Amino acid sequence: MVGTAVLRRFVRHLGFPEVRIREEQVAPAHANTFEWIFLEPQNQPATTWHSFTKWLESDDSLYWITGKAGSGTSTLMKYIVRDQRTQKHLRVWGKKSPVQTASFYFWLAGSAHLQHSQEGLLRTLLVQALRHFKLGQWGNTARWVSLALSKDLSGQFLLEDSDLAVKYCVFIDGLDEFKGDHSNLISFIFKISQYPNVKLCVSSRPWIVFEDELRTKPQLMLQDLTSADIKTYIESQLGSSVAFRELRMMNEIAVGSLLENIAEKSSGVFLWVVLVV
């Protein structure tokens, strides 16, 4: 049996101080927005997307969330990771097996190499996986399949018990923020997704390199789905203005047109709305 002290030291050395910086800087979802992600898609051809909850419950291994810069993909990923409904739906997939989640946020602007590299991704996921176990029981409950932390994309990591008793859902945000060959990163993600006890939700901008490889996977295009969220945000922000409330009382139709106009001009870019309103 591997000693608890040794494993704790191992986990401590795998981690790095900057690991939480990007996630903490991602803006939280505004009240009453993104609720649709846990609902079934409406029958609207212009905004076709694959049910996220059905994917969570299914054996499909990969889901792609894409959106243009400023549309809020990182905020949506953070919302999904932290919402208890995600775990609820994943338990359907897990059946009798426990399901653990792990997440990583690529950040190209980060000062540390580990914030935008595969090594940082692997170390972060490994630390999160290890912390789900009682370290003192590792010698009896789990085995190493392979572990190679390297500076290139030849590294492989999978932690499972001999009966695949634990399942993992991994959330990786900002594939476009990875500093390296994006095609190799996608190949690496596909390789991990082939394990029967692993599924991944990834997000990126709609770059050609990602569209070419991920277009056949369950997915959603974020800017096509946030019109109602943007209106909710605008109304919430303007609602604190006495002048806005008075305008609504005098001419509700004009206010409605104003909200529609701002939402339309935003083209689904939440950041533009935040700066304008």
Short mmCIF file of N, CA, C and O in Angstrom, two decimals, residues 88-208:
data_model
loop_
_atom_site.label_atom_id
_atom_site.label_comp_id
_atom_site.label_asym_id
_atom_site.label_seq_id
_atom_site.Cartn_x
_atom_site.Cartn_y
_atom_site.Cartn_z
N LYS A 88 -26.52 15.65 -11.23
CA LYS A 88 -27.77 14.88 -11.25
C LYS A 88 -27.92 14.10 -12.54
O LYS A 88 -28.23 12.89 -12.53
N HIS A 89 -27.67 14.73 -13.68
CA HIS A 89 -27.80 14.06 -14.97
C HIS A 89 -26.66 13.07 -15.20
O HIS A 89 -26.86 12.01 -15.81
N LEU A 90 -25.48 13.38 -14.70
CA LEU A 90 -24.35 12.46 -14.87
C LEU A 90 -24.56 11.16 -14.10
O LEU A 90 -24.07 10.10 -14.50
N ARG A 91 -25.29 11.23 -13.01
CA ARG A 91 -25.57 10.00 -12.24
C ARG A 91 -26.39 9.01 -13.06
O ARG A 91 -26.29 7.80 -12.85
N VAL A 92 -27.20 9.52 -13.99
CA VAL A 92 -27.95 8.62 -14.88
C VAL A 92 -26.96 7.87 -15.77
O VAL A 92 -27.10 6.66 -15.99
N TRP A 93 -25.97 8.57 -16.30
CA TRP A 93 -24.91 7.92 -17.10
C TRP A 93 -24.12 6.93 -16.26
O TRP A 93 -23.81 5.82 -16.70
N GLY A 94 -23.81 7.30 -15.05
CA GLY A 94 -22.98 6.46 -14.20
C GLY A 94 -23.66 5.18 -13.76
O GLY A 94 -22.99 4.20 -13.41
N LYS A 95 -25.01 5.20 -13.76
CA LYS A 95 -25.77 4.05 -13.26
C LYS A 95 -25.33 3.74 -11.83
O LYS A 95 -25.50 4.55 -10.94
N LYS A 96 -24.71 2.60 -11.59
CA LYS A 96 -24.30 2.23 -10.22
C LYS A 96 -22.89 2.70 -9.89
O LYS A 96 -22.43 2.54 -8.76
N SER A 97 -22.20 3.26 -10.86
CA SER A 97 -20.83 3.72 -10.64
C SER A 97 -20.81 5.19 -10.22
O SER A 97 -21.58 5.99 -10.75
N PRO A 98 -19.93 5.56 -9.30
CA PRO A 98 -19.80 6.98 -8.97
C PRO A 98 -19.21 7.74 -10.14
O PRO A 98 -18.40 7.20 -10.91
N VAL A 99 -19.63 8.98 -10.31
CA VAL A 99 -19.12 9.83 -11.38
C VAL A 99 -18.40 11.02 -10.76
O VAL A 99 -18.97 11.74 -9.95
N GLN A 100 -17.16 11.21 -11.15
CA GLN A 100 -16.37 12.33 -10.68
C GLN A 100 -16.17 13.32 -11.83
O GLN A 100 -16.07 12.92 -12.99
N THR A 101 -16.13 14.60 -11.51
CA THR A 101 -15.89 15.63 -12.53
C THR A 101 -14.55 16.30 -12.29
O THR A 101 -14.05 16.35 -11.16
N ALA A 102 -13.97 16.77 -13.37
CA ALA A 102 -12.72 17.52 -13.31
C ALA A 102 -12.79 18.60 -14.37
O ALA A 102 -13.51 18.47 -15.36
N SER A 103 -12.05 19.69 -14.17
CA SER A 103 -12.12 20.79 -15.13
C SER A 103 -10.78 21.48 -15.26
O SER A 103 -9.95 21.47 -14.35
N PHE A 104 -10.59 22.09 -16.43
CA PHE A 104 -9.38 22.86 -16.69
C PHE A 104 -9.73 23.99 -17.64
O PHE A 104 -10.50 23.81 -18.58
N TYR A 105 -9.15 25.16 -17.39
CA TYR A 105 -9.40 26.35 -18.19
C TYR A 105 -8.09 26.80 -18.83
O TYR A 105 -7.23 27.37 -18.15
N PHE A 106 -7.93 26.53 -20.12
CA PHE A 106 -6.74 27.03 -20.82
C PHE A 106 -6.77 28.56 -20.80
O PHE A 106 -7.83 29.18 -20.94
N TRP A 107 -5.59 29.16 -20.66
CA TRP A 107 -5.51 30.62 -20.64
C TRP A 107 -4.20 31.06 -21.26
O TRP A 107 -3.14 30.99 -20.64
N LEU A 108 -4.27 31.52 -22.50
CA LEU A 108 -3.08 31.89 -23.24
C LEU A 108 -2.36 33.09 -22.63
O LEU A 108 -1.14 33.21 -22.70
N ALA A 109 -3.12 33.99 -22.00
CA ALA A 109 -2.53 35.19 -21.40
C ALA A 109 -1.88 34.91 -20.06
O ALA A 109 -1.24 35.79 -19.48
N GLY A 110 -2.05 33.70 -19.55
CA GLY A 110 -1.47 33.37 -18.25
C GLY A 110 0.05 33.43 -18.28
O GLY A 110 0.69 33.08 -19.26
N SER A 111 0.63 33.88 -17.18
CA SER A 111 2.08 34.04 -17.10
C SER A 111 2.81 32.70 -16.96
O SER A 111 3.99 32.60 -17.30
N ALA A 112 2.12 31.69 -16.49
CA ALA A 112 2.75 30.38 -16.28
C ALA A 112 2.53 29.46 -17.47
O ALA A 112 1.42 29.39 -18.03
N HIS A 113 3.57 28.75 -17.86
CA HIS A 113 3.49 27.80 -18.97
C HIS A 113 2.38 26.78 -18.74
O HIS A 113 1.69 26.37 -19.68
N LEU A 114 2.18 26.38 -17.49
CA LEU A 114 1.20 25.34 -17.18
C LEU A 114 -0.23 25.80 -17.39
O LEU A 114 -1.15 24.98 -17.44
N GLN A 115 -0.47 27.10 -17.56
CA GLN A 115 -1.82 27.60 -17.77
C GLN A 115 -2.30 27.44 -19.21
O GLN A 115 -3.49 27.56 -19.48
N HIS A 116 -1.37 27.17 -20.13
CA HIS A 116 -1.79 27.03 -21.53
C HIS A 116 -1.07 25.88 -22.22
O HIS A 116 -0.85 25.91 -23.42
N SER A 117 -0.75 24.83 -21.46
CA SER A 117 -0.03 23.69 -22.02
C SER A 117 -0.73 22.38 -21.68
O SER A 117 -1.56 22.31 -20.77
N GLN A 118 -0.34 21.35 -22.40
CA GLN A 118 -0.90 20.03 -22.12
C GLN A 118 -0.44 19.51 -20.76
O GLN A 118 -1.18 18.84 -20.06
N GLU A 119 0.79 19.84 -20.41
CA GLU A 119 1.28 19.41 -19.10
C GLU A 119 0.41 19.98 -17.99
O GLU A 119 0.05 19.28 -17.04
N GLY A 120 0.06 21.26 -18.11
CA GLY A 120 -0.81 21.87 -17.11
C GLY A 120 -2.17 21.21 -17.06
O GLY A 120 -2.75 21.00 -15.98
N LEU A 121 -2.72 20.88 -18.24
CA LEU A 121 -4.00 20.18 -18.31
C LEU A 121 -3.91 18.84 -17.58
O LEU A 121 -4.76 18.53 -16.73
N LEU A 122 -2.92 18.05 -17.90
CA LEU A 122 -2.79 16.72 -17.31
C LEU A 122 -2.56 16.78 -15.81
O LEU A 122 -3.16 16.01 -15.04
N ARG A 123 -1.71 17.66 -15.38
CA ARG A 123 -1.43 17.76 -13.95
C ARG A 123 -2.67 18.18 -13.16
O ARG A 123 -2.96 17.64 -12.08
N THR A 124 -3.43 19.12 -13.73
CA THR A 124 -4.64 19.58 -13.06
C THR A 124 -5.68 18.47 -12.97
O THR A 124 -6.28 18.25 -11.90
N LEU A 125 -5.91 17.75 -14.06
CA LEU A 125 -6.89 16.67 -14.05
C LEU A 125 -6.46 15.55 -13.12
O LEU A 125 -7.30 14.95 -12.43
N LEU A 126 -5.18 15.26 -13.10
CA LEU A 126 -4.68 14.20 -12.23
C LEU A 126 -4.86 14.57 -10.76
O LEU A 126 -5.32 13.74 -9.96
N VAL A 127 -4.54 15.80 -10.40
CA VAL A 127 -4.72 16.24 -9.02
C VAL A 127 -6.19 16.12 -8.61
O VAL A 127 -6.51 15.62 -7.52
N GLN A 128 -7.09 16.56 -9.48
CA GLN A 128 -8.52 16.50 -9.15
C GLN A 128 -9.00 15.06 -9.03
O GLN A 128 -9.82 14.74 -8.16
N ALA A 129 -8.49 14.18 -9.88
CA ALA A 129 -8.87 12.77 -9.80
C ALA A 129 -8.36 12.15 -8.50
O ALA A 129 -9.09 11.42 -7.82
N LEU A 130 -7.13 12.43 -8.14
CA LEU A 130 -6.55 11.85 -6.93
C LEU A 130 -7.28 12.30 -5.68
O LEU A 130 -7.46 11.52 -4.74
N ARG A 131 -7.72 13.54 -5.68
CA ARG A 131 -8.37 14.07 -4.47
C ARG A 131 -9.75 13.48 -4.23
O ARG A 131 -10.32 13.65 -3.15
N HIS A 132 -10.30 12.79 -5.20
CA HIS A 132 -11.60 12.16 -5.01
C HIS A 132 -11.48 10.86 -4.23
O HIS A 132 -12.48 10.29 -3.79
N PHE A 133 -10.26 10.37 -4.08
CA PHE A 133 -10.06 9.10 -3.39
C PHE A 133 -9.51 9.33 -2.00
O PHE A 133 -8.88 10.33 -1.71
N LYS A 134 -9.75 8.35 -1.11
CA LYS A 134 -9.12 8.35 0.19
C LYS A 134 -7.70 7.83 -0.01
O LYS A 134 -7.49 6.66 -0.31
N LEU A 135 -6.75 8.74 0.17
CA LEU A 135 -5.38 8.42 -0.20
C LEU A 135 -4.85 7.18 0.49
O LEU A 135 -4.08 6.42 -0.07
N GLY A 136 -5.25 6.96 1.70
CA GLY A 136 -4.75 5.81 2.44
C GLY A 136 -5.21 4.48 1.88
O GLY A 136 -4.65 3.43 2.21
N GLN A 137 -6.22 4.49 1.02
CA GLN A 137 -6.76 3.25 0.47
C GLN A 137 -6.31 2.99 -0.96
O GLN A 137 -6.77 2.06 -1.60
N TRP A 138 -5.41 3.83 -1.45
CA TRP A 138 -5.03 3.71 -2.85
C TRP A 138 -4.45 2.36 -3.22
O TRP A 138 -4.66 1.87 -4.30
N GLY A 139 -3.69 1.78 -2.31
CA GLY A 139 -3.06 0.51 -2.63
C GLY A 139 -4.07 -0.59 -2.91
O GLY A 139 -3.79 -1.56 -3.60
N ASN A 140 -5.30 -0.46 -2.38
CA ASN A 140 -6.30 -1.50 -2.55
C ASN A 140 -7.34 -1.17 -3.61
O ASN A 140 -7.92 -2.06 -4.21
N THR A 141 -7.60 0.10 -3.84
CA THR A 141 -8.77 0.46 -4.65
C THR A 141 -8.49 0.88 -6.08
O THR A 141 -9.41 0.97 -6.87
N ALA A 142 -7.27 1.17 -6.43
CA ALA A 142 -7.04 1.69 -7.77
C ALA A 142 -5.69 1.25 -8.32
O ALA A 142 -4.85 0.76 -7.60
N ARG A 143 -5.54 1.38 -9.60
CA ARG A 143 -4.27 1.02 -10.23
C ARG A 143 -3.92 2.08 -11.26
O ARG A 143 -4.79 2.73 -11.82
N TRP A 144 -2.62 2.21 -11.50
CA TRP A 144 -2.18 3.12 -12.55
C TRP A 144 -2.23 2.37 -13.88
O TRP A 144 -1.70 1.30 -14.00
N VAL A 145 -2.87 2.96 -14.86
CA VAL A 145 -2.86 2.39 -16.19
C VAL A 145 -1.69 2.99 -16.96
O VAL A 145 -0.87 2.28 -17.52
N SER A 146 -1.61 4.29 -17.03
CA SER A 146 -0.44 4.92 -17.61
C SER A 146 -0.36 6.36 -17.15
O SER A 146 -1.38 6.99 -16.89
N LEU A 147 0.85 6.86 -17.03
CA LEU A 147 1.03 8.24 -16.64
C LEU A 147 2.33 8.73 -17.23
O LEU A 147 3.38 8.22 -16.92
N ALA A 148 2.22 9.73 -18.11
CA ALA A 148 3.42 10.32 -18.67
C ALA A 148 3.18 11.80 -18.85
O ALA A 148 2.44 12.21 -19.72
N LEU A 149 3.74 12.60 -17.96
CA LEU A 149 3.60 14.03 -18.05
C LEU A 149 4.79 14.57 -18.84
O LEU A 149 5.92 14.47 -18.41
N SER A 150 4.52 15.11 -20.01
CA SER A 150 5.61 15.57 -20.85
C SER A 150 5.27 16.92 -21.43
O SER A 150 4.15 17.41 -21.31
N LYS A 151 6.25 17.54 -22.09
CA LYS A 151 6.04 18.86 -22.66
C LYS A 151 5.38 18.80 -24.02
O LYS A 151 5.00 19.82 -24.58
N ASP A 152 5.27 17.61 -24.61
CA ASP A 152 4.61 17.50 -25.90
C ASP A 152 3.31 16.72 -25.74
O ASP A 152 2.87 16.44 -24.64
N LEU A 153 2.70 16.36 -26.85
CA LEU A 153 1.40 15.71 -26.79
C LEU A 153 1.48 14.19 -26.81
O LEU A 153 0.52 13.51 -27.11
N SER A 154 2.66 13.65 -26.49
CA SER A 154 2.77 12.20 -26.43
C SER A 154 2.35 11.67 -25.06
O SER A 154 2.19 10.48 -24.86
N GLY A 155 2.18 12.60 -24.11
CA GLY A 155 1.81 12.18 -22.77
C GLY A 155 0.43 11.57 -22.73
O GLY A 155 -0.47 12.00 -23.43
N GLN A 156 0.23 10.59 -21.90
CA GLN A 156 -1.07 9.95 -21.74
C GLN A 156 -1.38 9.81 -20.27
O GLN A 156 -0.50 9.60 -19.46
N PHE A 157 -2.65 9.94 -19.94
CA PHE A 157 -3.04 9.77 -18.55
C PHE A 157 -4.42 9.14 -18.48
O PHE A 157 -5.36 9.61 -19.09
N LEU A 158 -4.51 8.09 -17.73
CA LEU A 158 -5.82 7.54 -17.40
C LEU A 158 -5.71 6.87 -16.05
O LEU A 158 -4.81 6.09 -15.81
N LEU A 159 -6.62 7.21 -15.18
CA LEU A 159 -6.66 6.62 -13.86
C LEU A 159 -7.99 5.91 -13.72
O LEU A 159 -9.03 6.52 -13.87
N GLU A 160 -7.97 4.63 -13.50
CA GLU A 160 -9.22 3.88 -13.37
C GLU A 160 -9.00 2.72 -12.42
O GLU A 160 -7.88 2.33 -12.14
N ASP A 161 -10.07 2.19 -11.90
CA ASP A 161 -9.87 0.99 -11.10
C ASP A 161 -10.09 -0.20 -12.02
O ASP A 161 -10.54 -0.08 -13.15
N SER A 162 -9.74 -1.38 -11.56
CA SER A 162 -9.69 -2.53 -12.45
C SER A 162 -11.05 -2.92 -13.01
O SER A 162 -11.14 -3.60 -14.02
N ASP A 163 -12.12 -2.47 -12.37
CA ASP A 163 -13.47 -2.81 -12.83
C ASP A 163 -14.19 -1.60 -13.43
O ASP A 163 -15.40 -1.62 -13.60
N LEU A 164 -13.42 -0.55 -13.74
CA LEU A 164 -14.02 0.67 -14.25
C LEU A 164 -15.13 1.16 -13.32
O LEU A 164 -16.18 1.61 -13.75
N ALA A 165 -14.88 1.06 -12.01
CA ALA A 165 -15.90 1.39 -11.02
C ALA A 165 -16.14 2.88 -10.90
O ALA A 165 -17.15 3.30 -10.35
N VAL A 166 -15.24 3.69 -11.39
CA VAL A 166 -15.39 5.14 -11.33
C VAL A 166 -15.47 5.70 -12.75
O VAL A 166 -14.71 5.29 -13.62
N LYS A 167 -16.40 6.63 -12.96
CA LYS A 167 -16.50 7.29 -14.26
C LYS A 167 -16.13 8.76 -14.09
O LYS A 167 -16.31 9.34 -13.03
N TYR A 168 -15.59 9.33 -15.18
CA TYR A 168 -15.11 10.70 -15.14
C TYR A 168 -15.75 11.53 -16.25
O TYR A 168 -15.81 11.10 -17.39
N CYS A 169 -16.21 12.71 -15.89
CA CYS A 169 -16.65 13.69 -16.87
C CYS A 169 -15.71 14.89 -16.75
O CYS A 169 -15.62 15.52 -15.69
N VAL A 170 -15.01 15.18 -17.84
CA VAL A 170 -13.98 16.21 -17.83
C VAL A 170 -14.46 17.41 -18.65
O VAL A 170 -14.94 17.26 -19.78
N PHE A 171 -14.30 18.60 -18.08
CA PHE A 171 -14.68 19.84 -18.75
C PHE A 171 -13.41 20.63 -19.05
O PHE A 171 -12.65 20.98 -18.14
N ILE A 172 -13.17 20.90 -20.33
CA ILE A 172 -11.97 21.62 -20.75
C ILE A 172 -12.39 22.87 -21.51
O ILE A 172 -12.99 22.79 -22.59
N ASP A 173 -12.09 24.02 -20.95
CA ASP A 173 -12.50 25.29 -21.55
C ASP A 173 -11.35 25.93 -22.33
O ASP A 173 -10.19 25.85 -21.93
N GLY A 174 -11.69 26.55 -23.45
CA GLY A 174 -10.74 27.37 -24.18
C GLY A 174 -9.69 26.60 -24.95
O GLY A 174 -8.50 26.91 -24.85
N LEU A 175 -10.09 25.65 -25.77
CA LEU A 175 -9.10 24.92 -26.58
C LEU A 175 -8.29 25.88 -27.44
O LEU A 175 -7.11 25.61 -27.73
N ASP A 176 -8.88 26.98 -27.86
CA ASP A 176 -8.17 27.95 -28.68
C ASP A 176 -7.10 28.71 -27.90
O ASP A 176 -6.24 29.38 -28.48
N GLU A 177 -7.14 28.60 -26.56
CA GLU A 177 -6.14 29.27 -25.72
C GLU A 177 -4.94 28.36 -25.46
O GLU A 177 -4.00 28.76 -24.76
N PHE A 178 -4.97 27.16 -26.00
CA PHE A 178 -3.84 26.24 -25.89
C PHE A 178 -2.68 26.75 -26.73
O PHE A 178 -2.85 27.12 -27.89
N LYS A 179 -1.50 26.76 -26.15
CA LYS A 179 -0.32 27.21 -26.87
C LYS A 179 0.41 26.01 -27.45
O LYS A 179 1.19 25.35 -26.79
N GLY A 180 0.10 25.72 -28.69
CA GLY A 180 0.68 24.56 -29.34
C GLY A 180 -0.11 24.19 -30.57
O GLY A 180 -0.92 24.98 -31.08
N ASP A 181 0.07 22.98 -31.05
CA ASP A 181 -0.62 22.48 -32.23
C ASP A 181 -2.03 22.05 -31.85
O ASP A 181 -2.21 21.05 -31.15
N HIS A 182 -3.04 22.78 -32.32
CA HIS A 182 -4.41 22.47 -31.94
C HIS A 182 -4.89 21.13 -32.50
O HIS A 182 -5.72 20.47 -31.88
N SER A 183 -4.40 20.75 -33.65
CA SER A 183 -4.77 19.45 -34.22
C SER A 183 -4.31 18.31 -33.32
O SER A 183 -5.04 17.33 -33.10
N ASN A 184 -3.10 18.43 -32.79
CA ASN A 184 -2.59 17.42 -31.88
C ASN A 184 -3.39 17.39 -30.57
O ASN A 184 -3.63 16.32 -30.00
N LEU A 185 -3.80 18.57 -30.12
CA LEU A 185 -4.61 18.63 -28.90
C LEU A 185 -5.94 17.91 -29.11
O LEU A 185 -6.39 17.14 -28.25
N ILE A 186 -6.57 18.12 -30.25
CA ILE A 186 -7.84 17.46 -30.55
C ILE A 186 -7.65 15.94 -30.63
O ILE A 186 -8.47 15.18 -30.12
N SER A 187 -6.56 15.51 -31.24
CA SER A 187 -6.27 14.07 -31.33
C SER A 187 -6.12 13.48 -29.94
O SER A 187 -6.59 12.37 -29.66
N PHE A 188 -5.47 14.22 -29.07
CA PHE A 188 -5.30 13.78 -27.68
C PHE A 188 -6.64 13.65 -26.98
O PHE A 188 -6.91 12.68 -26.26
N ILE A 189 -7.52 14.64 -27.19
CA ILE A 189 -8.86 14.61 -26.58
C ILE A 189 -9.66 13.43 -27.11
O ILE A 189 -10.35 12.73 -26.35
N PHE A 190 -9.58 13.18 -28.42
CA PHE A 190 -10.27 12.02 -28.99
C PHE A 190 -9.78 10.72 -28.36
O PHE A 190 -10.56 9.80 -28.10
N LYS A 191 -8.48 10.65 -28.13
CA LYS A 191 -7.91 9.43 -27.55
C LYS A 191 -8.46 9.18 -26.15
O LYS A 191 -8.84 8.06 -25.81
N ILE A 192 -8.52 10.23 -25.34
CA ILE A 192 -9.06 10.08 -23.99
C ILE A 192 -10.54 9.70 -24.05
O ILE A 192 -11.03 8.89 -23.25
N SER A 193 -11.27 10.29 -25.01
CA SER A 193 -12.72 10.05 -25.09
C SER A 193 -13.07 8.62 -25.47
O SER A 193 -14.23 8.22 -25.36
N GLN A 194 -12.09 7.85 -25.92
CA GLN A 194 -12.34 6.47 -26.31
C GLN A 194 -12.45 5.53 -25.11
O GLN A 194 -12.95 4.41 -25.24
N TYR A 195 -11.99 5.97 -23.95
CA TYR A 195 -12.12 5.13 -22.76
C TYR A 195 -13.59 5.06 -22.36
O TYR A 195 -14.29 6.08 -22.33
N PRO A 196 -14.10 3.88 -22.05
CA PRO A 196 -15.53 3.73 -21.77
C PRO A 196 -16.00 4.42 -20.49
O PRO A 196 -17.20 4.64 -20.32
N ASN A 197 -15.08 4.77 -19.61
CA ASN A 197 -15.49 5.41 -18.36
C ASN A 197 -15.20 6.92 -18.36
O ASN A 197 -15.17 7.54 -17.30
N VAL A 198 -14.98 7.49 -19.54
CA VAL A 198 -14.63 8.91 -19.63
C VAL A 198 -15.51 9.61 -20.66
O VAL A 198 -15.76 9.06 -21.74
N LYS A 199 -15.98 10.81 -20.34
CA LYS A 199 -16.62 11.66 -21.33
C LYS A 199 -16.12 13.08 -21.11
O LYS A 199 -15.73 13.46 -20.00
N LEU A 200 -16.10 13.88 -22.19
CA LEU A 200 -15.53 15.21 -22.13
C LEU A 200 -16.46 16.24 -22.76
O LEU A 200 -17.07 15.99 -23.80
N CYS A 201 -16.54 17.39 -22.11
CA CYS A 201 -17.21 18.57 -22.67
C CYS A 201 -16.13 19.61 -22.88
O CYS A 201 -15.42 19.99 -21.94
N VAL A 202 -15.96 20.06 -24.13
CA VAL A 202 -14.90 21.02 -24.45
C VAL A 202 -15.51 22.27 -25.07
O VAL A 202 -16.58 22.22 -25.67
N SER A 203 -14.81 23.38 -24.92
CA SER A 203 -15.29 24.63 -25.52
C SER A 203 -14.17 25.32 -26.27
O SER A 203 -12.99 25.17 -25.94
N SER A 204 -14.56 26.07 -27.29
CA SER A 204 -13.57 26.81 -28.09
C SER A 204 -14.28 27.83 -28.96
O SER A 204 -15.50 27.79 -29.11
N ARG A 205 -13.51 28.70 -29.56
CA ARG A 205 -14.04 29.55 -30.61
C ARG A 205 -14.24 28.69 -31.87
O ARG A 205 -13.61 27.63 -31.99
N PRO A 206 -15.09 29.13 -32.78
CA PRO A 206 -15.40 28.31 -33.96
C PRO A 206 -14.34 28.38 -35.05
O PRO A 206 -14.62 28.71 -36.20
N TRP A 207 -13.12 28.07 -34.66
CA TRP A 207 -12.04 28.06 -35.64
C TRP A 207 -12.16 26.84 -36.55
O TRP A 207 -12.70 25.80 -36.15
N ILE A 208 -11.62 26.96 -37.75
CA ILE A 208 -11.72 25.88 -38.73
C ILE A 208 -11.12 24.58 -38.20
O ILE A 208 -11.68 23.49 -38.41
#
